[in-house]
Coordinates of C-alpha atoms and ligand atoms in Angstrom, one line a residue:
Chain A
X70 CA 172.9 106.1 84.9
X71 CA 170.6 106.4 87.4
X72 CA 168.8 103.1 89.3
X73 CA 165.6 104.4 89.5
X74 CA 164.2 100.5 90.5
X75 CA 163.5 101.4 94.3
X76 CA 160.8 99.9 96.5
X77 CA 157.3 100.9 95.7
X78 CA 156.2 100.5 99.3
X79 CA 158.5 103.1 100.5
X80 CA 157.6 105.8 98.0
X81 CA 155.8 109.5 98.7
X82 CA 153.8 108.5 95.6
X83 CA 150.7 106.8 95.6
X84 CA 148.8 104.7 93.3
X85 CA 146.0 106.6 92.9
X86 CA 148.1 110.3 92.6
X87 CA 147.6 112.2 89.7
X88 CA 149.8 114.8 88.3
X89 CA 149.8 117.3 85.3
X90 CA 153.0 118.6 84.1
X91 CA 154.0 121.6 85.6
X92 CA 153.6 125.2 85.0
X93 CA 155.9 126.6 82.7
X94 CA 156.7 123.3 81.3
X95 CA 156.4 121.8 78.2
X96 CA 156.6 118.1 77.1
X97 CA 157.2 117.5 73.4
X98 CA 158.7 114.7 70.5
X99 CA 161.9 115.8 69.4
X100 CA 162.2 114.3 66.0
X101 CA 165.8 115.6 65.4
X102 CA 167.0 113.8 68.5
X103 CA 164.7 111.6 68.5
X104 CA 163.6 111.6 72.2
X105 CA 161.1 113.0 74.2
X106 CA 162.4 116.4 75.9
X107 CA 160.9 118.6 78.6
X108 CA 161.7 122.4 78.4
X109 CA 161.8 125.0 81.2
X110 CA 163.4 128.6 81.7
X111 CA 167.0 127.9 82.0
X112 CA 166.9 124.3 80.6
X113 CA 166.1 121.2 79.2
X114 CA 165.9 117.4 79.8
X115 CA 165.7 114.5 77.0
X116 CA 163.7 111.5 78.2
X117 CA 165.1 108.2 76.9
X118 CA 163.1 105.0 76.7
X119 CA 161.3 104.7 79.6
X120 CA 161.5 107.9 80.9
X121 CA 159.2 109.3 77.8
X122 CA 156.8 106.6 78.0
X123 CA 155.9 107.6 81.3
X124 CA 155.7 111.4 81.1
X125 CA 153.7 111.2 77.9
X126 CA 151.0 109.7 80.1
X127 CA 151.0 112.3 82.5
X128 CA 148.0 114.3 81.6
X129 CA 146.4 115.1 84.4
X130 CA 143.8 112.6 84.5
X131 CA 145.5 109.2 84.5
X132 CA 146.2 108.3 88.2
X133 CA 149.9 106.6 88.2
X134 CA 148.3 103.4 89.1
X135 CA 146.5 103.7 85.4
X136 CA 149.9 104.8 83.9
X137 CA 151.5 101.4 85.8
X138 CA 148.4 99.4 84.2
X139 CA 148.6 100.8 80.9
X140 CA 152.6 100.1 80.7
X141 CA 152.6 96.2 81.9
X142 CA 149.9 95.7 79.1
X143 CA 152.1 97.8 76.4
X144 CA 155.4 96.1 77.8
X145 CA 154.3 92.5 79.4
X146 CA 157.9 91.0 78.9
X147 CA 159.2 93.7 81.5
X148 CA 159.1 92.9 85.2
X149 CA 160.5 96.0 87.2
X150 CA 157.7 98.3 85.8
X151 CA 155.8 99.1 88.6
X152 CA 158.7 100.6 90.7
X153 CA 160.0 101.9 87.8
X154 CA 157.3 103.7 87.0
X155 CA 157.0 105.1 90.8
X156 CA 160.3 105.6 90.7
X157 CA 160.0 108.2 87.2
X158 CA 156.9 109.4 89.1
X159 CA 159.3 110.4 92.1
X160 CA 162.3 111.6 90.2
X161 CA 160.2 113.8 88.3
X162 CA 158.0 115.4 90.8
X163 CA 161.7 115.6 92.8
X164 CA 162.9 118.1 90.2
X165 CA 160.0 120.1 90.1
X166 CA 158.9 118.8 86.0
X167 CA 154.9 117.4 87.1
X168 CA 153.0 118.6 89.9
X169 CA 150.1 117.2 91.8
X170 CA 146.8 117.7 90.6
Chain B
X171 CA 174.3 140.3 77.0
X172 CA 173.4 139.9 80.4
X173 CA 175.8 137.2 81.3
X174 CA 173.1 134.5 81.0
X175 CA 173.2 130.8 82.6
X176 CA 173.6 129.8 78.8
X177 CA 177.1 128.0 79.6
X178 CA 176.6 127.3 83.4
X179 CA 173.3 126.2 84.7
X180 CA 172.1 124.6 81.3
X181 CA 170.4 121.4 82.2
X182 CA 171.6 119.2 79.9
X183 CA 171.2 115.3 81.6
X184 CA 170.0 112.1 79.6
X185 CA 167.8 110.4 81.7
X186 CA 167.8 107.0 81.7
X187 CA 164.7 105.5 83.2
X188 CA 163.8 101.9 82.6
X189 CA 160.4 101.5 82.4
X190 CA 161.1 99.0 79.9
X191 CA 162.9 96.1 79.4
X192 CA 164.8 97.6 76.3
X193 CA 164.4 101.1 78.3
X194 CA 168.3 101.8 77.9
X195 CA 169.1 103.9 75.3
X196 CA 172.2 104.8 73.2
X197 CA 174.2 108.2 74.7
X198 CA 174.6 109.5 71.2
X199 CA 177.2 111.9 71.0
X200 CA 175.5 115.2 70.5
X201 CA 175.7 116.0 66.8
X202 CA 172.8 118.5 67.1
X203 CA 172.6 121.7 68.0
X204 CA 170.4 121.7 71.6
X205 CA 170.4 125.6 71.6
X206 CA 169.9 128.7 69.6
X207 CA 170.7 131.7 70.5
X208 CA 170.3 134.8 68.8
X209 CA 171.6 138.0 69.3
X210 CA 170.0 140.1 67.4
X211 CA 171.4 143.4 68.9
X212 CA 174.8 144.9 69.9
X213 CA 173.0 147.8 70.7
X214 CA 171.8 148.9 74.1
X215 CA 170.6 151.3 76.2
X216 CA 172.7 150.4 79.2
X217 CA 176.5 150.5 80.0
X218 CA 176.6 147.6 81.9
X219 CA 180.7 147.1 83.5
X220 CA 180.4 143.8 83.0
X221 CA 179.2 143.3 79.5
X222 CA 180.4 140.5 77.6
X223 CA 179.6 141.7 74.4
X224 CA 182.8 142.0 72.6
X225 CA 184.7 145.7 72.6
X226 CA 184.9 146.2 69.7
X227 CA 180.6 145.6 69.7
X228 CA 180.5 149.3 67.7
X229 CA 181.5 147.5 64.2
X230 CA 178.5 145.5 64.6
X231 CA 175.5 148.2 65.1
X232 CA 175.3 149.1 61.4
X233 CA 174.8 145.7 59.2
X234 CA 172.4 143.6 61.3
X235 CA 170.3 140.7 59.9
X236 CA 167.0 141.9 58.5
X237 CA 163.7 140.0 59.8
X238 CA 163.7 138.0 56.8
X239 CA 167.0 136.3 57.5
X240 CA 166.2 136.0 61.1
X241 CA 163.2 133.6 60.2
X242 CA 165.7 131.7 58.3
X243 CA 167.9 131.4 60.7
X244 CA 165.5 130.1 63.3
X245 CA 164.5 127.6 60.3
X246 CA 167.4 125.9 59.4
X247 CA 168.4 125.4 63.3
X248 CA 165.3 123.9 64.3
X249 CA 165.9 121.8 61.4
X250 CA 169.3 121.2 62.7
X251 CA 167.9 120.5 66.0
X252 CA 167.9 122.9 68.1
X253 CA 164.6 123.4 70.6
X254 CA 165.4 126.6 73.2
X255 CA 165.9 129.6 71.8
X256 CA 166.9 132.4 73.3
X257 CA 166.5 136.0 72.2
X258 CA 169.8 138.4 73.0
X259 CA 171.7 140.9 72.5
X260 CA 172.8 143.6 73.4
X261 CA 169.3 144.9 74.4
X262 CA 166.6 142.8 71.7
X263 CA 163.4 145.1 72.3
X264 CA 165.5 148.3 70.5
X265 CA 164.6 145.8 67.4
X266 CA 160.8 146.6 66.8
X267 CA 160.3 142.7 64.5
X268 CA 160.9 141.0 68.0
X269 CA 157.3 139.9 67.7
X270 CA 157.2 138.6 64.3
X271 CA 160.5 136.0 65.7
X272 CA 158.5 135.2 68.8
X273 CA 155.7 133.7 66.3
X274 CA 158.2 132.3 63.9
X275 CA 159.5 130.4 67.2
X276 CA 156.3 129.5 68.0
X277 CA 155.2 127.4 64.8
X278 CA 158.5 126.0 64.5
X279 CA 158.1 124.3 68.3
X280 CA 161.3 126.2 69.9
X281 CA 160.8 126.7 73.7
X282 CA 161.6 130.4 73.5
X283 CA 163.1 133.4 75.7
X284 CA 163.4 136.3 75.6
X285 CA 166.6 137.9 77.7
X286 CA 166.3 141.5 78.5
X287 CA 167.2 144.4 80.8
X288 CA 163.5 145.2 80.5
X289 CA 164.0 148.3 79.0
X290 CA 161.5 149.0 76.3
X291 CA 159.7 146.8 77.9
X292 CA 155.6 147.6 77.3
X293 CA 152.4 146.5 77.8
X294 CA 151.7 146.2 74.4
X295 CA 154.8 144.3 73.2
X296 CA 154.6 141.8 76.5
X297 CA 150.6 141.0 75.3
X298 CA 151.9 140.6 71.9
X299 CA 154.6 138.8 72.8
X300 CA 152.2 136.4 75.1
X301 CA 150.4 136.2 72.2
X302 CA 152.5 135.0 70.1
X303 CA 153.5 132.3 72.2
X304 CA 156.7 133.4 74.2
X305 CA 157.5 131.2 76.2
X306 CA 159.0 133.3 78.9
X307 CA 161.2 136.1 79.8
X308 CA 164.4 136.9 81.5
X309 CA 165.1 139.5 83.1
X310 CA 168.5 140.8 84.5
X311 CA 168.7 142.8 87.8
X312 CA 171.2 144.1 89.0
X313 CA 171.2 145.2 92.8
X314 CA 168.8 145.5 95.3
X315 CA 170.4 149.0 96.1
X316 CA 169.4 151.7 93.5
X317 CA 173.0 153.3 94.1
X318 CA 174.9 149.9 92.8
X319 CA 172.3 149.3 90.0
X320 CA 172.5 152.7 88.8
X321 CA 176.5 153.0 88.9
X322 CA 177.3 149.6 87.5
X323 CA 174.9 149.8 84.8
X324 CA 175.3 153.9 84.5
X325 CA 171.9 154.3 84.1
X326 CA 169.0 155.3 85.9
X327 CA 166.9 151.9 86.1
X328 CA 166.0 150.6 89.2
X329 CA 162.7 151.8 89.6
X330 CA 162.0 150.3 85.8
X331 CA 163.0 146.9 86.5
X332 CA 160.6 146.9 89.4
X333 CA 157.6 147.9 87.7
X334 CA 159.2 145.6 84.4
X335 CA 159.4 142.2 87.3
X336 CA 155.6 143.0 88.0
X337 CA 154.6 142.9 84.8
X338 CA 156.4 140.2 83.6
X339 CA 154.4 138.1 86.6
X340 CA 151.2 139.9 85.7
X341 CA 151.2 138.2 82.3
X342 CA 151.4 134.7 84.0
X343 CA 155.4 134.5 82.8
X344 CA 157.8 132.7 85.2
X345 CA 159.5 135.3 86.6
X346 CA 163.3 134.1 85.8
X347 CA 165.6 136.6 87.2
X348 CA 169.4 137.0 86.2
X349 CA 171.7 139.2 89.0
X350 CA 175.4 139.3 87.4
X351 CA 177.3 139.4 90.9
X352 CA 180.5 141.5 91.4
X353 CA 182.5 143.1 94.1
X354 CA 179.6 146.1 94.4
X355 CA 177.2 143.8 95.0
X356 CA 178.3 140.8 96.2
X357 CA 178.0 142.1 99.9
X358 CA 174.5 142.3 99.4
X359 CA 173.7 138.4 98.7
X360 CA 170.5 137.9 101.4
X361 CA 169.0 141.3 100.7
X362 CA 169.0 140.2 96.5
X363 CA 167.6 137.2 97.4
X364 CA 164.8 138.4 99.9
X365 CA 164.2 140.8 96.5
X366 CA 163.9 138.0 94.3
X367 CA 161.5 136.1 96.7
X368 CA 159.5 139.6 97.1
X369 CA 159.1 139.6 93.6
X370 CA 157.7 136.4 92.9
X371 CA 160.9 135.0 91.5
X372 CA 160.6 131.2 90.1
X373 CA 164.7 130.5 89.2
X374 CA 167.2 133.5 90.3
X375 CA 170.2 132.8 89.1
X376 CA 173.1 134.2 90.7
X377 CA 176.4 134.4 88.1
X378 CA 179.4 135.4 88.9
X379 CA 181.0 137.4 86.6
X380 CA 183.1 135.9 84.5
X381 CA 186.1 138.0 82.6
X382 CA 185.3 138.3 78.8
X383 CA 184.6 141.7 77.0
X384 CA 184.0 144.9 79.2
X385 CA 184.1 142.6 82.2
X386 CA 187.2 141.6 81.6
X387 CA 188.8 145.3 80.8
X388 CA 187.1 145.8 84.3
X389 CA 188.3 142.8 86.0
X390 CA 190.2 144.6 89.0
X391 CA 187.7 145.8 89.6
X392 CA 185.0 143.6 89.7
X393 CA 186.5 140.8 91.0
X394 CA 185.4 139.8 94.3
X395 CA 188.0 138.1 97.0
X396 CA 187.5 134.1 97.5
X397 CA 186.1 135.2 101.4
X398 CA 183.3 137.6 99.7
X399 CA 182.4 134.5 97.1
X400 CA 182.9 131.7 99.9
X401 CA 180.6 133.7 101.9
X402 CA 178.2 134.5 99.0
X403 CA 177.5 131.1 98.7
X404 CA 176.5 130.0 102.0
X405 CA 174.3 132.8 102.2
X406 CA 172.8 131.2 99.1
X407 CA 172.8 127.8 99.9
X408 CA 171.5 128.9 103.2
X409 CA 168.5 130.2 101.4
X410 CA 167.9 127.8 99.3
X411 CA 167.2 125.4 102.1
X412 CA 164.8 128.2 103.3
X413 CA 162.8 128.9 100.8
X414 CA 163.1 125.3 99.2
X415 CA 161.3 124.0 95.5
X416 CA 159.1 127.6 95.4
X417 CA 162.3 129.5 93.7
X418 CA 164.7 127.9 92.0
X419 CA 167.7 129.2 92.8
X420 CA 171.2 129.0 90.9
X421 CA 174.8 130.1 92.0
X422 CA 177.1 130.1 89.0
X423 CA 180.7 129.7 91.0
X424 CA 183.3 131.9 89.6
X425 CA 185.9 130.2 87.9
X426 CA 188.7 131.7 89.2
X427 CA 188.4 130.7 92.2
X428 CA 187.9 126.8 91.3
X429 CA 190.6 124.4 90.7
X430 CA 189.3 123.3 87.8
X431 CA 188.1 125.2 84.4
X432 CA 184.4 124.1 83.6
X433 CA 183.2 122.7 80.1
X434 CA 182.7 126.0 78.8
X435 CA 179.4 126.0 76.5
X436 CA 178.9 122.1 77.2
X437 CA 181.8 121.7 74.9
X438 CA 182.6 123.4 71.7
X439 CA 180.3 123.0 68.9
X440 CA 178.4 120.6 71.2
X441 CA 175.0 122.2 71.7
X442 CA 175.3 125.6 71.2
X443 CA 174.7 127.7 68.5
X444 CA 175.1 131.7 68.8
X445 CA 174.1 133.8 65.5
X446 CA 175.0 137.2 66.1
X447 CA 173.9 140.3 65.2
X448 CA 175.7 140.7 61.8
X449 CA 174.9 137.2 61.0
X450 CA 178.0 135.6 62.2
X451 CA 177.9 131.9 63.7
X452 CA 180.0 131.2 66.8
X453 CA 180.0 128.1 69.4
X454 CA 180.5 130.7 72.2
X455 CA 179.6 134.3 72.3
X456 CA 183.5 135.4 72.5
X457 CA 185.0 133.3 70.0
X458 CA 185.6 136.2 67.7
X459 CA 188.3 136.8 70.1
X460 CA 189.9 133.8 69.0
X461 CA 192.6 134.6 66.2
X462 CA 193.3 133.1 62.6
X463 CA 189.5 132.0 62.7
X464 CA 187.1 132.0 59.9
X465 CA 183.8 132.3 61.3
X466 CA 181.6 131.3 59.2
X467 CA 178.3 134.1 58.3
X468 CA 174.6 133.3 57.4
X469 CA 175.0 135.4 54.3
X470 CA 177.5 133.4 53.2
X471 CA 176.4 130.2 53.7
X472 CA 173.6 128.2 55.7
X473 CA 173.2 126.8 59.3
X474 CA 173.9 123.8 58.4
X475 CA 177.2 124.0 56.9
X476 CA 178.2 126.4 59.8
X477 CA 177.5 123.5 62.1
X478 CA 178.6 120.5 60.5
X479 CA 181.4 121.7 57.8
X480 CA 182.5 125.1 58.9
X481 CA 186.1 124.7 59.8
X482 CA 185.5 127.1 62.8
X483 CA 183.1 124.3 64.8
X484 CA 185.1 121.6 63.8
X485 CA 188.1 123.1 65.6
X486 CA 187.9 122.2 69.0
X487 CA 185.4 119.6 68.9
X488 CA 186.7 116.7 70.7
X489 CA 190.0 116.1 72.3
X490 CA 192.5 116.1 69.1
X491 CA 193.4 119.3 68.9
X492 CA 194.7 119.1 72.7
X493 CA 198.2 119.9 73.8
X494 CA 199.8 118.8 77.2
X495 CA 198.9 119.1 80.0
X496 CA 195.2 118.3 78.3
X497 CA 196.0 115.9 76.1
X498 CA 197.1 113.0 78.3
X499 CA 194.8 114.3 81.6
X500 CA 192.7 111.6 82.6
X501 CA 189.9 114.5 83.8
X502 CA 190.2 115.5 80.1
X503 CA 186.4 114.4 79.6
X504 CA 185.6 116.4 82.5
X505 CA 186.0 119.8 81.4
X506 CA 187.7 119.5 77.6
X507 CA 190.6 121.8 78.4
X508 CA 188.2 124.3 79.8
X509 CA 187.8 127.4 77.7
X510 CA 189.4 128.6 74.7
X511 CA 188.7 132.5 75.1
X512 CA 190.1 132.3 78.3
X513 CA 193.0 130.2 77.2
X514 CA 193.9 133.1 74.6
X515 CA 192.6 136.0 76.3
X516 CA 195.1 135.2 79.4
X517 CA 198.0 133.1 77.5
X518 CA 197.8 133.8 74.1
X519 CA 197.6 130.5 73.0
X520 CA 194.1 129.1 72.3
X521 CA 195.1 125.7 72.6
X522 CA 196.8 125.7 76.1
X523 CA 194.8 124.6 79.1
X524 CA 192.2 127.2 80.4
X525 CA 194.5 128.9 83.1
X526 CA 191.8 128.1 86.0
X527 CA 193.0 124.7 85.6
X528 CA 195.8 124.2 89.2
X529 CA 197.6 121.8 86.2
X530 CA 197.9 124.7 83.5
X531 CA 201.8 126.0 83.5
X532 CA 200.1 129.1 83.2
X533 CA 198.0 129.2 86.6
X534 CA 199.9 132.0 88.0
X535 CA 198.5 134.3 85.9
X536 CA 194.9 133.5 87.5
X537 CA 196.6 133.6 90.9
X538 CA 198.2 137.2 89.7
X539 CA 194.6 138.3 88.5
X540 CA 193.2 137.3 92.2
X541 CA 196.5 139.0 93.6
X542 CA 195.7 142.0 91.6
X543 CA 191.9 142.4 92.8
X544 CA 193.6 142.9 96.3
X545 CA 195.8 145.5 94.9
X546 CA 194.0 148.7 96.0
X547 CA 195.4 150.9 93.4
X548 CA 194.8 148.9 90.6
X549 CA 191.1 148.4 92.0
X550 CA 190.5 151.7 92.4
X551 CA 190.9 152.7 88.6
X552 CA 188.1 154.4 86.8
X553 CA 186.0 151.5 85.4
X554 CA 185.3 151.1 81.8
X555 CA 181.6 151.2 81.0
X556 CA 180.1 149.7 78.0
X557 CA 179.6 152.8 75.6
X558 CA 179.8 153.1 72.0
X559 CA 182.6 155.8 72.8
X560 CA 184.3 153.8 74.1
X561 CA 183.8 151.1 71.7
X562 CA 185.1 152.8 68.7
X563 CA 188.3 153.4 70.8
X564 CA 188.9 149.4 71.0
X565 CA 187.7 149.5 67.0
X566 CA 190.5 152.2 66.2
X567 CA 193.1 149.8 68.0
X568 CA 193.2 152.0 71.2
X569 CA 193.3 148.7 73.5
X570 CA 196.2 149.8 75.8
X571 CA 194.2 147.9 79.1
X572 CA 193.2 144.8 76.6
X573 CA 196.9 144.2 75.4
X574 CA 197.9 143.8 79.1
X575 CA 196.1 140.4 79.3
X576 CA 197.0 139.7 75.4
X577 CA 200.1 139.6 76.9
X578 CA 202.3 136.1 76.7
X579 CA 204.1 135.0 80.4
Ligands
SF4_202 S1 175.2 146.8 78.5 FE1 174.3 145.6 80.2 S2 172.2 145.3 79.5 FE2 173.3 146.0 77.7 S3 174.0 144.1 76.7 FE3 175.6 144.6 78.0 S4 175.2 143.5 79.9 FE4 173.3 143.5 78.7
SF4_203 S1 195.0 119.6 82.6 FE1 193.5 120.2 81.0 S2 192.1 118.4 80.8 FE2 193.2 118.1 82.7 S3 191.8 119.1 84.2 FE3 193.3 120.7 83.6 S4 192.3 121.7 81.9 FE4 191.2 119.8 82.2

């Protein structure tokens, strides 16, 4: 499993970012496996928990400060959101799956 | 069959993020199929040398599914499960419903490719194919020289799979390339790649052949030494760090050379699905070399049961059926024993550790195989090239170069 819990303050992303998901990407409920997936030539990644919250936000309009908003008031018992959201935000930009808009 | 990434590069992970408190989720075991793959064709308008459509591939070319039982087919596994589907064959475009599958893939929510030599490629079919909601194409090149393309696949096709690259990027498709590497061409790793990057390439994925089928008839031939593959991939990896996120770019290490046999197909009955051209459903594309196997057929009975009941998928799921060294290998989890094609092909015993593995009683016949790629005479005979000639020879039994690696130590 991967910690993705790292220090906001020394992240590449910014609060007021925005990304899309990237070309030749798709982003889509999986009822069967019940998971959020994205698809790409040559592959595929499922999303648990977390992960698919996050990405089904990214729409190209919400800045990741918005996303980090809108997730504290959907989740208010959690208390690592905000680097964990960053931290999703980095991963995924990392491996190419959102791009900045 | 261009000897796609399905086994190798398929990226498979479960992310866990933890956005939320409760954000860690159960690893199901995979009960689903992830993958689809159809091959709708045996037949093709290339020779390639490397094939890894089975030999005996002639049988096949006269009782394929009809369009109707295609769309089934891509019904019940998305009902299964399964979300990428790719489109195979042999060469798909000699099939003229191509396009009615790309839109039955499209309503049904697969993420769908289509994997071709690019010939038969045309404007026409692309913009319907865009139309209908292909998701992208892959194409397989084969060398940047025209000399090595032309020989290996015995065809004159070079020029057409330039003109095919641009148009796959003219119709706003990721250009995915596929270059099977061998002896002839792995020499020429840099130049490929500068090709590639000329091209517009997003992903290139570099496989090393791996010996099933023609390729494996061929194998002396093809095989490159450990220098030429060590060497490959630092040119690669060399590249990479060049040209960094703008093209994706994949080596496939040979498994030959490793100490270790990989999880072929992510593990049998795992994730992937194959539905061949006469309707047969197999967990890998060579299975049918397996013997005493009842694969189980689409005419017969559904997807469903195929996956989940079918004695053939149930076979070498999970770690029971193991034998030693396997069954008491604490890497067991690793690679499952490796792969059972290869475990027949080169012991004759389908349950035995895949002979890659440095803990198989049977590595020396891998170490033989790379001793035997040295041997000048044996790499110097005439190579076998995919051809329904040829093929009907293999049908009638004549498989005097097969039996050799039938052969029991
Ligand atoms: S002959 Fe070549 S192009 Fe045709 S199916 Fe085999 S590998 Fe693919
Ligand atoms: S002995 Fe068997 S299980 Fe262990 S690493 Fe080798 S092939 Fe894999």
């Amino acid at each position: 499993m991967e910690n993705l819990a790292i220090d906001p303050t020394l992240s590449t992303i910014k609060h007021d970012d925005v990304f899309a998901i990237a070309m030749h990407h798709r982003f889509q409920w999986e009822e069967a496996q019940n998971t959020y997936v994205i698809l790409f030539p040559e592959g595929m990644v499922k999303l648990h928990g977390g992960a698919g919250e996050v990405m089904k936000r990214v729409n190209g309009q919400a800045s990741v400060g918005d996303v980090v908003t809108e997730l504290k008031a959907a989740f208010p018992d959690a208390t690592t959101i905000e680097a964990d959201v960053i931290g999703m935000f980095e991963m995924a930009f990392g491996k190419g799956w959102i791009r900045k808009i | 069959m261009t000897q796609t990434s399905l086994g190798e590069s398929v990226v498979q992970k479960e992310i866990h993020a933890q956005a939320k408190n409760n954000g860690v989720a159960a690893n199901i075991t995979q009960t689903q199929p992830l993958w689809m793959l159809a091959e709708v064709t045996y037949r093709c308008p290339l020779h390639c040398a490397f094939c890894y459509n089975p030999t005996d591939y002639d049988k096949h070319t006269q009782n394929e599914l009809t369009t109707e039982q295609w769309i089934q087919a891509l019904r019940d596994a998305r009902k299964l499960g399964a979300i990428q589907l790719g489109i195979s064959g042999g060469e798909p475009l000699l099939r003229d419903d191509i396009e009615d599958i790309v839109i039955e893939a499209k309503k049904l929510g697969y993420y769908s490719n289509l994997i071709t030599s690019g010939v038969g490629l045309t404007e026409k079919r692309i913009q319907a194919f865009k139309d209908g909601g292909l998701d992208h194409i892959q194409l397989s090149m084969h060398d940047i020289t025209e000399e090595i393309n032309n020989f290996i696949t015995n065809t004159k096709t070079f020029e057409l799979k330039k003109k095919v690259a641009a148009m796959i990027k003219n119709h706003g498709y990721p250009m995915v390339l596929n270059v099977v590497i061998h002896r002839y061409n792995i020499g020429h790793m840099k130049e490929i790649l500068e090709m590639a990057e000329a091209l517009g390439a997003d992903y290139i994925e570099l496989a090393n052949t791996q010996y099933y089928g023609w390729s494996l008839v061929n194998r002396s031939q093809l095989m490159p030494l450990k220098e030429q593959v060590e060497e490959a991939e630092r040119i690669t990896n060399e590249y990479r760090a060049k040209v960094g996120g703008k093209m994706k770019i994949f080596f496939v290490v040979p498994d030959y050379f490793s100490n270790r046999p990989k999880k072929c197909m992510n593990g049998w009955g795992e994730v992937f699905m194959i539905v061949t051209a006469n309707g047969d459903v197999l967990p890998c594309h060579s299975a049918r070399v397996l013997p005493n196997m009842q694969f189980p057929n689409v005419r017969d009975s559904g997807l469903e049961y195929a996956w989940k009941e079918s004695p053939a998928f149930n076979k070498y799921r999970g770690t029971e059926w193991m034998k030693g060294p396997c069954v008491t290998c604490p890497e067991k989890m690793n690679d499952l024993a490796g792969c059972r094609c290869q475990a027949f092909l080169l012991t004759g015993d389908a349950e035995s550790a895949d002979p890659v593995c440095s803990l198989s009683p049977n590595h020396h016949l891998i170490e033989k195989a790379i001793e035997d790629s040295k041997n000048p005479v044996l790499a110097s005979q005439p190579i076998i090239f995919r051809t329904d000639k040829n093929s009907k020879k293999y049908v009638a039994g004549d498989k005097e170069r097969v039996e050799e690696f039938h052969a029991l130590p």
